[in-house]
XYZ file of N, CA and C in Angstrom:
726
model
N -19.700 17.329 -41.682
C -19.730 17.576 -40.236
C -18.317 17.515 -39.672
N -18.070 18.332 -38.650
C -16.765 18.320 -38.011
C -16.585 17.114 -37.129
N -15.332 16.764 -36.938
C -15.028 15.644 -36.062
C -14.938 16.086 -34.612
N -14.351 15.209 -33.814
C -14.276 15.448 -32.370
C -12.980 14.846 -31.862
N -12.311 15.546 -30.951
C -11.057 15.057 -30.380
C -11.251 14.771 -28.899
N -10.893 13.559 -28.493
C -10.877 13.186 -27.084
C -9.430 13.051 -26.649
N -9.019 13.896 -25.706
C -7.692 13.764 -25.110
C -7.815 12.752 -23.975
N -7.342 11.550 -24.231
C -7.576 10.430 -23.322
C -6.295 10.072 -22.581
N -6.385 10.027 -21.264
C -5.262 9.607 -20.430
C -5.372 8.113 -20.176
N -4.294 7.388 -20.460
C -4.334 5.930 -20.392
C -3.880 5.371 -19.061
N -3.459 6.247 -18.114
C -2.886 5.729 -16.882
C -1.432 5.351 -17.098
N -0.827 4.684 -16.126
C 0.615 4.448 -16.176
C 1.067 3.344 -17.121
N 0.153 2.566 -17.669
C 0.554 1.490 -18.572
C -0.109 0.169 -18.270
N -0.459 -0.061 -17.024
C -1.201 -1.253 -16.627
C -2.589 -1.177 -17.254
N -2.968 -2.148 -18.100
C -4.270 -2.055 -18.776
C -5.456 -2.123 -17.831
N -5.228 -2.523 -16.577
C -6.320 -2.526 -15.601
C -6.501 -1.162 -14.936
N -5.570 -0.244 -15.176
C -5.644 1.089 -14.577
C -6.056 2.133 -15.604
N -7.005 1.770 -16.437
C -7.552 2.700 -17.417
C -9.031 2.857 -17.118
N -9.558 4.054 -17.279
C -10.934 4.312 -16.893
C -11.926 3.753 -17.913
N -13.159 3.569 -17.465
C -14.212 3.093 -18.358
C -14.475 4.096 -19.481
N -14.384 5.376 -19.167
C -14.588 6.391 -20.206
C -13.488 6.312 -21.262
N -12.261 6.075 -20.826
C -11.165 5.931 -21.787
C -11.386 4.722 -22.685
N -11.821 3.621 -22.109
C -12.103 2.415 -22.904
C -13.194 2.697 -23.941
N -14.233 3.405 -23.529
C -15.322 3.735 -24.448
C -14.830 4.591 -25.602
N -14.020 5.620 -25.297
C -13.555 6.512 -26.365
C -12.631 5.775 -27.332
N -11.798 4.896 -26.828
C -10.929 4.111 -27.703
C -11.753 3.188 -28.601
N -12.768 2.573 -28.052
C -13.588 1.636 -28.826
C -14.322 2.330 -29.963
N -14.644 3.609 -29.793
C -15.423 4.334 -30.802
C -14.575 5.219 -31.700
N -13.252 5.195 -31.506
C -12.383 6.091 -32.263
C -12.191 5.635 -33.710
N -12.113 6.598 -34.602
C -11.710 6.326 -35.986
C -10.193 6.385 -36.123
N -9.564 7.271 -35.335
C -8.114 7.469 -35.375
C -7.610 7.586 -33.942
N -6.486 6.924 -33.647
C -5.848 7.031 -32.342
C -4.415 7.500 -32.553
N -4.093 8.673 -32.042
C -2.721 9.182 -32.042
C -2.146 8.886 -30.662
N -1.152 8.002 -30.590
C -0.707 7.522 -29.289
C 0.769 7.798 -29.044
N 1.085 8.033 -27.770
C 2.467 8.174 -27.331
C 3.085 6.801 -27.086
N 4.424 6.744 -27.061
C 5.117 5.481 -26.802
C 4.674 4.853 -25.488
N 4.546 5.678 -24.451
C 4.219 5.152 -23.133
C 2.744 4.810 -22.992
N 1.944 5.134 -23.990
C 0.522 4.801 -23.978
C 0.209 3.749 -25.034
N 1.194 2.946 -25.367
C 0.988 1.884 -26.362
C 0.833 0.543 -25.640
N 1.163 -0.543 -26.306
C 1.080 -1.850 -25.663
C -0.355 -2.300 -25.457
N -0.626 -2.998 -24.347
C -1.955 -3.580 -24.133
C -3.097 -2.574 -24.148
N -2.838 -1.340 -23.768
C -3.901 -0.336 -23.739
C -4.512 -0.144 -25.124
N -3.692 -0.242 -26.160
C -4.206 -0.074 -27.525
C -5.150 -1.200 -27.933
N -5.153 -2.286 -27.173
C -6.080 -3.373 -27.449
C -7.534 -2.964 -27.285
N -7.783 -1.839 -26.618
C -9.149 -1.347 -26.451
C -9.646 -0.605 -27.682
N -8.757 -0.286 -28.601
C -9.180 0.412 -29.820
C -9.972 -0.539 -30.716
N -10.910 0.024 -31.470
C -11.695 -0.790 -32.398
C -10.839 -1.365 -33.514
N -11.315 -2.437 -34.115
C -10.529 -3.133 -35.144
C -10.269 -2.273 -36.370
N -11.152 -1.329 -36.644
C -10.997 -0.502 -37.850
C -10.296 0.820 -37.570
N -9.931 1.079 -36.321
C -9.295 2.356 -35.992
C -7.898 2.436 -36.594
N -7.562 3.595 -37.111
C -6.203 3.841 -37.602
C -5.328 4.247 -36.424
N -4.232 3.521 -36.216
C -3.336 3.776 -35.084
C -2.081 4.480 -35.586
N -1.786 5.631 -35.010
C -0.655 6.451 -35.463
C 0.224 6.782 -34.260
N 1.467 6.319 -34.293
C 2.402 6.609 -33.217
C 3.007 7.997 -33.361
N 2.898 8.788 -32.307
C 3.442 10.153 -32.328
C 4.240 10.422 -31.051
N 4.900 9.396 -30.552
C 5.592 9.507 -29.272
C 6.790 10.428 -29.303
N 7.092 10.974 -28.122
C 8.267 11.840 -27.942
C 9.066 11.277 -26.772
N 10.310 10.852 -27.037
C 11.167 10.305 -25.995
C 12.517 10.987 -26.051
N 13.053 11.334 -24.889
C 14.336 12.022 -24.826
C 15.433 11.193 -25.463
N 16.226 11.833 -26.335
C 17.354 11.156 -26.955
C 16.993 10.223 -28.091
N 15.719 10.199 -28.490
C 15.296 9.310 -29.574
C 14.546 10.121 -30.618
N 14.480 9.603 -31.869
C 13.685 10.295 -32.879
C 12.249 10.448 -32.395
N 11.701 11.638 -32.518
C 10.390 11.932 -31.960
C 9.582 12.774 -32.926
N 8.259 12.625 -32.817
C 7.369 13.461 -33.605
C 7.444 14.898 -33.100
N 7.477 15.846 -34.016
C 7.490 17.247 -33.646
C 6.093 17.667 -33.184
N 6.045 18.564 -32.205
C 4.754 18.963 -31.668
C 3.860 19.598 -32.726
N 4.432 20.404 -33.605
C 3.632 21.020 -34.661
C 2.996 19.970 -35.558
N 3.732 18.867 -35.809
C 3.194 17.786 -36.637
C 2.028 17.099 -35.947
N 2.156 16.856 -34.644
C 1.064 16.241 -33.884
C -0.166 17.144 -33.916
N 0.051 18.427 -33.686
C -1.068 19.375 -33.724
C -1.770 19.337 -35.079
N -0.980 19.314 -36.141
C -1.549 19.312 -37.493
C -2.361 18.049 -37.755
N -1.872 16.913 -37.268
C -2.615 15.662 -37.454
C -3.957 15.699 -36.732
N -3.964 16.226 -35.523
C -5.224 16.337 -34.778
C -6.244 17.142 -35.569
N -5.811 18.283 -36.058
C -6.712 19.155 -36.797
C -7.141 18.518 -38.119
N -6.199 17.926 -38.827
C -6.505 17.313 -40.130
C -7.561 16.222 -40.012
N -7.364 15.301 -39.071
C -8.303 14.179 -38.950
C -9.657 14.636 -38.417
N -9.659 15.571 -37.488
C -10.934 16.055 -36.968
C -11.714 16.809 -38.038
N -11.022 17.610 -38.837
C -11.707 18.344 -39.908
C -12.268 17.414 -40.969
N -11.711 16.209 -41.054
C -12.234 15.216 -41.994
C -13.451 14.479 -41.422
N -13.898 14.911 -40.237
C -15.104 14.337 -39.652
C -14.873 13.103 -38.810
N -13.626 12.851 -38.442
C -13.327 11.636 -37.689
C -13.382 11.877 -36.187
N -13.636 10.764 -35.477
C -13.523 10.776 -34.018
C -12.080 10.430 -33.674
N -11.392 11.392 -33.112
C -9.963 11.262 -32.869
C -9.715 11.097 -31.374
N -8.907 10.100 -31.027
C -8.424 9.958 -29.655
C -6.947 10.308 -29.644
N -6.592 11.263 -28.816
C -5.175 11.570 -28.556
C -4.834 10.886 -27.249
N -4.117 9.769 -27.343
C -3.869 8.905 -26.194
C -2.529 9.239 -25.561
N -2.583 9.616 -24.273
C -1.389 9.996 -23.536
C -1.265 9.137 -22.288
N -0.033 8.988 -21.792
C 0.183 8.145 -20.625
C -0.088 8.911 -19.336
N -0.262 8.164 -18.242
C -0.519 8.781 -16.954
C -1.763 9.638 -17.021
N -1.681 10.847 -16.495
C -2.727 11.838 -16.685
C -2.158 12.924 -17.587
N -2.849 13.184 -18.683
C -2.317 14.077 -19.716
C -2.076 15.484 -19.214
N -2.741 15.877 -18.133
C -2.586 17.224 -17.630
C -1.342 17.437 -16.789
N -0.564 16.377 -16.567
C 0.649 16.479 -15.760
C 1.855 16.221 -16.663
N 2.505 17.293 -17.093
C 3.686 17.226 -17.959
C 3.437 16.374 -19.207
N 2.241 16.506 -19.791
C 1.893 15.715 -20.966
C 1.737 16.535 -22.230
N 2.177 17.794 -22.219
C 2.053 18.687 -23.374
C 0.606 18.821 -23.843
N -0.304 18.707 -22.904
C -1.716 18.830 -23.241
C -2.065 20.238 -23.703
N -1.460 21.237 -23.085
C -1.848 22.611 -23.364
C -1.635 22.982 -24.826
N -0.480 22.590 -25.389
C -0.202 22.943 -26.785
C -1.262 22.359 -27.728
N -1.675 21.131 -27.459
C -2.637 20.474 -28.342
C -4.044 21.021 -28.143
N -4.370 21.397 -26.918
C -5.649 22.060 -26.678
C -5.728 23.373 -27.441
N -4.646 24.136 -27.419
C -4.627 25.409 -28.147
C -4.858 25.170 -29.643
N -4.242 24.111 -30.174
C -4.353 23.848 -31.607
C -5.788 23.527 -32.013
N -6.449 22.640 -31.264
C -7.820 22.271 -31.650
C -8.802 23.401 -31.336
N -8.544 24.160 -30.279
C -9.423 25.291 -29.960
C -9.333 26.358 -31.039
N -8.109 26.661 -31.475
C -7.925 27.665 -32.520
C -8.582 27.240 -33.828
N -8.652 25.927 -34.059
C -9.266 25.408 -35.283
C -10.774 25.241 -35.145
N -11.318 25.557 -33.971
C -12.761 25.453 -33.766
C -13.271 24.029 -33.658
N -12.427 23.124 -33.203
C -12.790 21.704 -33.135
C -13.292 21.365 -31.733
N -14.426 20.698 -31.666
C -14.981 20.268 -30.383
C -14.079 19.198 -29.766
N -13.963 19.235 -28.449
C -13.048 18.304 -27.805
C -13.422 18.100 -26.342
N -12.793 17.120 -25.729
C -12.985 16.823 -24.313
C -11.669 16.304 -23.748
N -11.568 16.314 -22.416
C -10.407 15.763 -21.722
C -10.887 14.627 -20.827
N -10.291 13.462 -20.990
C -10.618 12.298 -20.171
C -9.440 12.048 -19.231
N -9.589 12.313 -17.938
C -8.458 12.166 -17.021
C -8.099 10.706 -16.783
N -6.912 10.499 -16.221
C -6.450 9.143 -15.952
C -5.688 9.063 -14.645
N -5.265 7.863 -14.281
C -4.491 7.641 -13.065
C -3.088 8.215 -13.271
N -2.681 9.209 -12.483
C -1.331 9.760 -12.658
C -0.261 8.725 -12.338
N 0.815 8.748 -13.097
C 1.900 7.786 -12.860
C 2.496 7.948 -11.473
N 2.469 9.172 -10.926
C 2.989 9.389 -9.578
C 2.184 8.610 -8.552
N 0.865 8.607 -8.694
C 0.016 7.858 -7.770
C 0.226 6.361 -7.942
N 0.394 5.912 -9.179
C 0.639 4.494 -9.426
C 1.982 4.057 -8.860
N 2.990 4.923 -8.959
C 4.307 4.585 -8.408
C 4.247 4.452 -6.893
N 3.561 5.387 -6.237
C 3.429 5.305 -4.783
C 2.677 4.045 -4.371
N 1.608 3.722 -5.092
C 0.844 2.512 -4.776
C 1.687 1.261 -4.955
N 2.478 1.220 -6.026
C 3.328 0.062 -6.271
C 4.367 -0.103 -5.165
N 4.817 1.018 -4.609
C 5.815 0.981 -3.540
C 5.193 0.758 -2.165
N 3.858 0.754 -2.111
C 3.183 0.529 -0.845
C 3.225 1.717 0.083
N 3.211 2.927 -0.482
C 3.270 4.132 0.350
C 2.165 5.091 -0.047
N 1.730 5.928 0.902
C 0.871 7.058 0.537
C 1.745 8.216 0.074
N 1.135 9.216 -0.475
C 1.878 10.412 -0.849
C 1.828 11.474 0.246
N 0.904 11.328 1.172
C 0.785 12.290 2.265
C 0.690 11.549 3.595
N 1.037 12.248 4.648
C 0.860 11.750 6.007
C 0.699 12.952 6.927
N -0.265 12.887 7.801
C -0.457 13.995 8.736
C 0.823 14.240 9.530
N 1.168 15.487 9.645
C 2.289 15.986 10.430
C 3.655 15.856 9.742
N 3.901 14.789 8.984
C 5.246 14.616 8.415
C 5.312 14.791 6.903
N 4.191 14.686 6.208
C 4.184 14.908 4.749
C 2.872 15.589 4.395
N 2.821 16.876 4.655
C 1.569 17.620 4.544
C 1.328 18.161 3.139
N 2.283 17.976 2.275
C 2.186 18.604 0.951
C 2.809 17.692 -0.087
N 2.221 17.667 -1.294
C 2.753 16.918 -2.424
C 3.048 17.910 -3.543
N 4.212 17.764 -4.161
C 4.532 18.651 -5.286
C 5.084 17.818 -6.443
N 4.575 18.085 -7.633
C 5.029 17.438 -8.855
C 5.895 18.442 -9.604
N 7.095 18.043 -9.977
C 7.991 18.952 -10.692
C 8.588 18.236 -11.899
N 9.075 19.024 -12.843
C 9.825 18.459 -13.958
C 11.321 18.620 -13.691
N 12.064 17.585 -13.989
C 13.510 17.648 -13.824
C 14.236 18.138 -15.051
N 13.492 18.471 -16.109
C 14.135 18.872 -17.364
C 13.380 20.022 -17.998
N 14.114 20.991 -18.506
C 13.493 22.070 -19.267
C 13.487 21.683 -20.744
N 13.198 22.627 -21.624
C 13.084 22.308 -23.048
C 14.407 21.869 -23.656
N 15.519 22.178 -22.998
C 16.832 21.766 -23.505
C 17.263 20.416 -22.948
N 16.500 19.872 -22.000
C 16.880 18.623 -21.354
C 17.685 18.813 -20.086
N 18.034 20.058 -19.760
C 18.805 20.333 -18.558
C 17.913 20.673 -17.375
N 18.524 20.776 -16.211
C 17.785 21.160 -15.016
C 17.260 22.587 -15.195
N 15.963 22.826 -14.939
C 15.435 24.183 -15.095
C 16.225 25.192 -14.282
N 16.371 26.389 -14.815
C 17.182 27.401 -14.149
C 16.444 28.190 -13.090
N 15.118 28.021 -13.001
C 14.334 28.798 -12.039
C 13.801 27.909 -10.914
N 14.630 26.990 -10.449
C 14.217 26.054 -9.404
C 13.900 26.817 -8.116
N 12.772 26.484 -7.504
C 12.402 27.042 -6.200
C 13.010 26.141 -5.127
N 14.249 26.425 -4.764
C 14.980 25.525 -3.868
C 14.332 25.416 -2.492
N 13.783 26.506 -2.008
C 13.164 26.455 -0.679
C 12.000 25.473 -0.653
N 11.199 25.475 -1.708
C 10.064 24.549 -1.768
C 10.533 23.106 -1.946
N 11.518 22.908 -2.820
C 11.948 21.542 -3.115
C 12.764 20.924 -1.990
N 13.345 21.757 -1.144
C 14.122 21.241 -0.013
C 13.291 21.170 1.265
N 11.988 21.303 1.147
C 11.095 21.237 2.307
C 10.992 19.787 2.782
N 11.457 19.466 3.984
C 11.414 18.076 4.454
C 10.012 17.594 4.772
N 9.040 18.504 4.844
C 7.659 18.118 5.145
C 6.830 17.921 3.883
N 7.473 17.858 2.746
C 6.773 17.644 1.476
C 7.194 16.317 0.865
N 6.274 15.715 0.126
C 6.624 14.611 -0.758
C 6.786 15.199 -2.155
N 7.938 15.002 -2.751
C 8.222 15.588 -4.062
C 8.350 14.473 -5.096
N 7.683 14.657 -6.219
C 7.753 13.706 -7.334
C 8.401 14.416 -8.512
N 9.491 13.841 -9.002
C 10.248 14.439 -10.102
C 9.976 13.657 -11.377
N 9.405 14.308 -12.359
C 9.185 13.721 -13.678
C 10.386 14.065 -14.556
N 10.776 13.136 -15.407
C 11.850 13.364 -16.390
C 13.119 13.877 -15.704
N 13.496 13.234 -14.603
C 14.601 13.750 -13.815
C 15.820 12.864 -13.698
N 15.856 11.738 -14.431
C 17.004 10.833 -14.268
C 18.322 11.493 -14.647
N 18.327 12.250 -15.733
C 19.583 12.838 -16.222
C 20.058 14.006 -15.362
N 19.140 14.641 -14.672
C 19.490 15.862 -13.943
C 19.452 15.689 -12.432
N 19.134 14.495 -11.945
C 18.931 14.356 -10.506
C 20.212 14.571 -9.711
N 21.343 14.239 -10.286
C 22.598 14.475 -9.561
C 22.750 15.955 -9.232
N 22.499 16.819 -10.207
C 22.572 18.261 -9.961
C 21.465 18.714 -9.022
N 20.270 18.148 -9.210
C 19.159 18.521 -8.338
C 19.476 18.164 -6.889
N 19.993 16.965 -6.654
C 20.315 16.539 -5.296
C 21.381 17.435 -4.672
N 22.377 17.824 -5.457
C 23.407 18.736 -4.946
C 22.781 20.040 -4.459
N 21.846 20.559 -5.246
C 21.179 21.791 -4.864
C 20.301 21.616 -3.636
N 19.607 20.492 -3.554
C 18.752 20.232 -2.394
C 19.576 20.182 -1.110
N 20.689 19.466 -1.183
C 21.549 19.345 -0.007
C 22.149 20.699 0.367
N 22.549 21.469 -0.644
C 23.099 22.800 -0.387
C 22.079 23.732 0.253
N 20.794 23.465 0.006
C 19.734 24.303 0.567
C 19.104 23.672 1.806
N 19.804 22.732 2.431
C 19.417 22.282 3.750
C 18.718 20.951 3.863
N 18.386 20.291 2.749
C 17.738 18.987 2.843
C 18.790 17.930 3.160
N 18.495 17.064 4.122
C 19.466 16.057 4.532
C 19.811 15.125 3.379
N 21.082 14.792 3.201
C 21.458 13.822 2.156
C 20.886 12.442 2.422
N 20.450 12.196 3.668
C 19.854 10.903 4.017
C 18.348 10.873 3.807
N 17.792 11.923 3.212
C 16.356 11.936 2.912
C 16.011 10.757 2.009
N 15.005 9.948 2.380
C 14.641 8.794 1.559
C 14.253 9.183 0.137
N 14.600 8.326 -0.794
C 14.263 8.536 -2.205
C 13.851 7.214 -2.829
N 13.045 7.300 -3.858
C 12.572 6.120 -4.572
C 12.666 6.389 -6.063
N 13.332 5.507 -6.784
C 13.351 5.540 -8.244
C 12.359 4.488 -8.729
N 11.326 4.930 -9.415
C 10.283 4.029 -9.914
C 10.375 3.985 -11.436
N 10.889 2.884 -11.958
C 11.090 2.730 -13.402
C 9.949 1.951 -14.034
N 9.560 2.366 -15.236
C 8.571 1.638 -16.035
C 7.324 1.298 -15.233
N 6.800 2.286 -14.529
C 5.636 2.058 -13.662
C 4.459 1.536 -14.485
N 3.838 0.470 -13.991
C 2.672 -0.097 -14.652
C 2.980 -1.033 -15.799
N 4.259 -1.260 -16.082
C 4.671 -2.140 -17.168
C 5.326 -3.402 -16.595
N 5.429 -4.481 -17.378
C 6.010 -5.729 -16.844
C 7.427 -5.558 -16.311
N 8.201 -4.641 -16.858
C 9.585 -4.442 -16.435
C 9.710 -3.450 -15.278
N 8.605 -3.135 -14.624
C 8.623 -2.184 -13.506
C 9.677 -2.553 -12.467
N 10.392 -1.533 -11.988
C 11.402 -1.737 -10.944
C 11.330 -0.577 -9.965
N 11.432 -0.896 -8.673
C 11.419 0.099 -7.607
C 12.742 0.031 -6.869
N 13.466 1.136 -6.839
C 14.794 1.177 -6.223
C 14.770 2.198 -5.103
N 14.988 1.733 -3.881
C 14.960 2.609 -2.709
C 16.377 3.023 -2.348
N 16.521 4.294 -1.983
C 17.842 4.822 -1.655
C 17.648 6.073 -0.808
N 18.692 6.881 -0.715
C 18.607 8.238 -0.186
C 18.842 9.186 -1.353
N 18.602 10.488 -1.150
C 18.828 11.382 -2.284
C 20.309 11.394 -2.673
N 21.197 11.289 -1.692
C 22.628 11.265 -2.016
C 22.994 9.966 -2.715
N 22.479 8.846 -2.225
C 22.779 7.557 -2.842
C 22.208 7.437 -4.241
N 20.998 7.946 -4.445
C 20.392 7.884 -5.772
C 21.124 8.796 -6.741
N 21.584 9.943 -6.252
C 22.356 10.850 -7.109
C 23.623 10.166 -7.606
N 24.287 9.439 -6.724
C 25.496 8.708 -7.144
C 25.136 7.620 -8.151
N 24.050 6.934 -7.940
C 23.641 5.852 -8.831
C 23.328 6.366 -10.236
N 22.693 7.546 -10.305
C 22.259 8.081 -11.595
C 23.312 8.920 -12.292
N 24.388 9.259 -11.606
C 25.416 10.110 -12.181
C 26.058 9.429 -13.392
N 25.799 9.958 -14.572
C 26.352 9.410 -15.804
C 25.683 8.158 -16.311
N 24.655 7.673 -15.615
C 23.989 6.438 -16.030
C 23.070 6.698 -17.218
N 22.931 5.704 -18.071
C 22.022 5.797 -19.205
C 20.637 5.349 -18.768
N 19.629 6.145 -19.076
C 18.256 5.818 -18.707
C 17.710 4.748 -19.652
N 17.462 3.558 -19.116
C 16.935 2.468 -19.933
C 15.416 2.505 -20.038
N 14.764 3.036 -19.000
C 13.304 3.075 -18.958
C 12.853 4.442 -18.447
N 11.658 4.871 -18.832
C 11.119 6.089 -18.225
C 10.943 5.873 -16.730
N 11.123 6.907 -15.949
C 11.090 6.735 -14.497
C 10.633 8.003 -13.807
N 10.133 7.811 -12.606
C 9.830 8.891 -11.681
C 10.765 8.779 -10.487
N 11.027 9.902 -9.856
C 11.793 9.914 -8.618
C 10.924 10.559 -7.544
N 10.738 9.850 -6.443
C 10.021 10.400 -5.302
C 11.004 10.566 -4.161
N 10.946 11.690 -3.468
C 11.772 11.829 -2.277
C 10.987 12.551 -1.192
N 11.373 12.270 0.040
C 10.671 12.803 1.201
C 10.562 11.731 2.261
N 9.915 12.068 3.367
C 9.880 11.184 4.528
C 9.244 9.824 4.240
N 8.345 9.752 3.254
C 7.604 8.513 3.017
C 8.281 7.566 2.032
N 9.315 7.998 1.366
C 9.817 7.251 0.218
C 10.382 5.876 0.575
N 10.809 5.649 1.802
C 11.327 4.333 2.157
C 10.334 3.476 2.928
N 9.095 3.950 3.093
C 8.071 3.141 3.721
C 7.641 2.019 2.778
N 6.735 1.183 3.229
C 6.189 0.143 2.394
C 7.047 -1.113 2.402
N 6.644 -2.051 1.578
C 7.312 -3.346 1.520
C 8.612 -3.240 0.739
N 9.635 -3.928 1.172
C 10.916 -3.932 0.459
C 10.827 -4.806 -0.766
């Protein structure tokens, strides 16, 4: 009999922010392929006999190749195992879910997607802010700060990203935010626009740093990223408790 793959989103890292369905799939899994950011206490929900395989991808560090991850999913499922592909945040948001879905679909393997708490929502909650507000933040946009080369994408929609009535969340943007901020300011966004750097959201080392887009750009210019982080900017970013 063929196996089954559950693409499970673990949330931002806080073991209390994982869904009941995710806990169930982990408990019944024969194999768990997990990312670095979906490790730690969350893996405690896996059954005692489950095989745990790290396949994380982190910028600037040795990482599993996507083709290898795809092959492992297919190999274990074809062996009749219940496979959990554990991803951080919500797997559908910059989680390379599409490539892995294509792989299991092409192989004829049954599968499901288990959504999770997006790290952007967890970061806003930790900062004590909403992502929207009537009249002043009518739109939320999630963007990536890095293309496949690690640089700022070349097809940036500057008009959308410089919209002062939007809350913008930048994933994987620490290395490129200085350039991004320069472009935002050049396209009319005030350099005093509030910004929030949310590091290691949902983990014990979580840190929230409030600034402006100009101030955060200076802070990140040439800095080494010690922890994964999100950047939020817009009218709401400096609200909440200090």
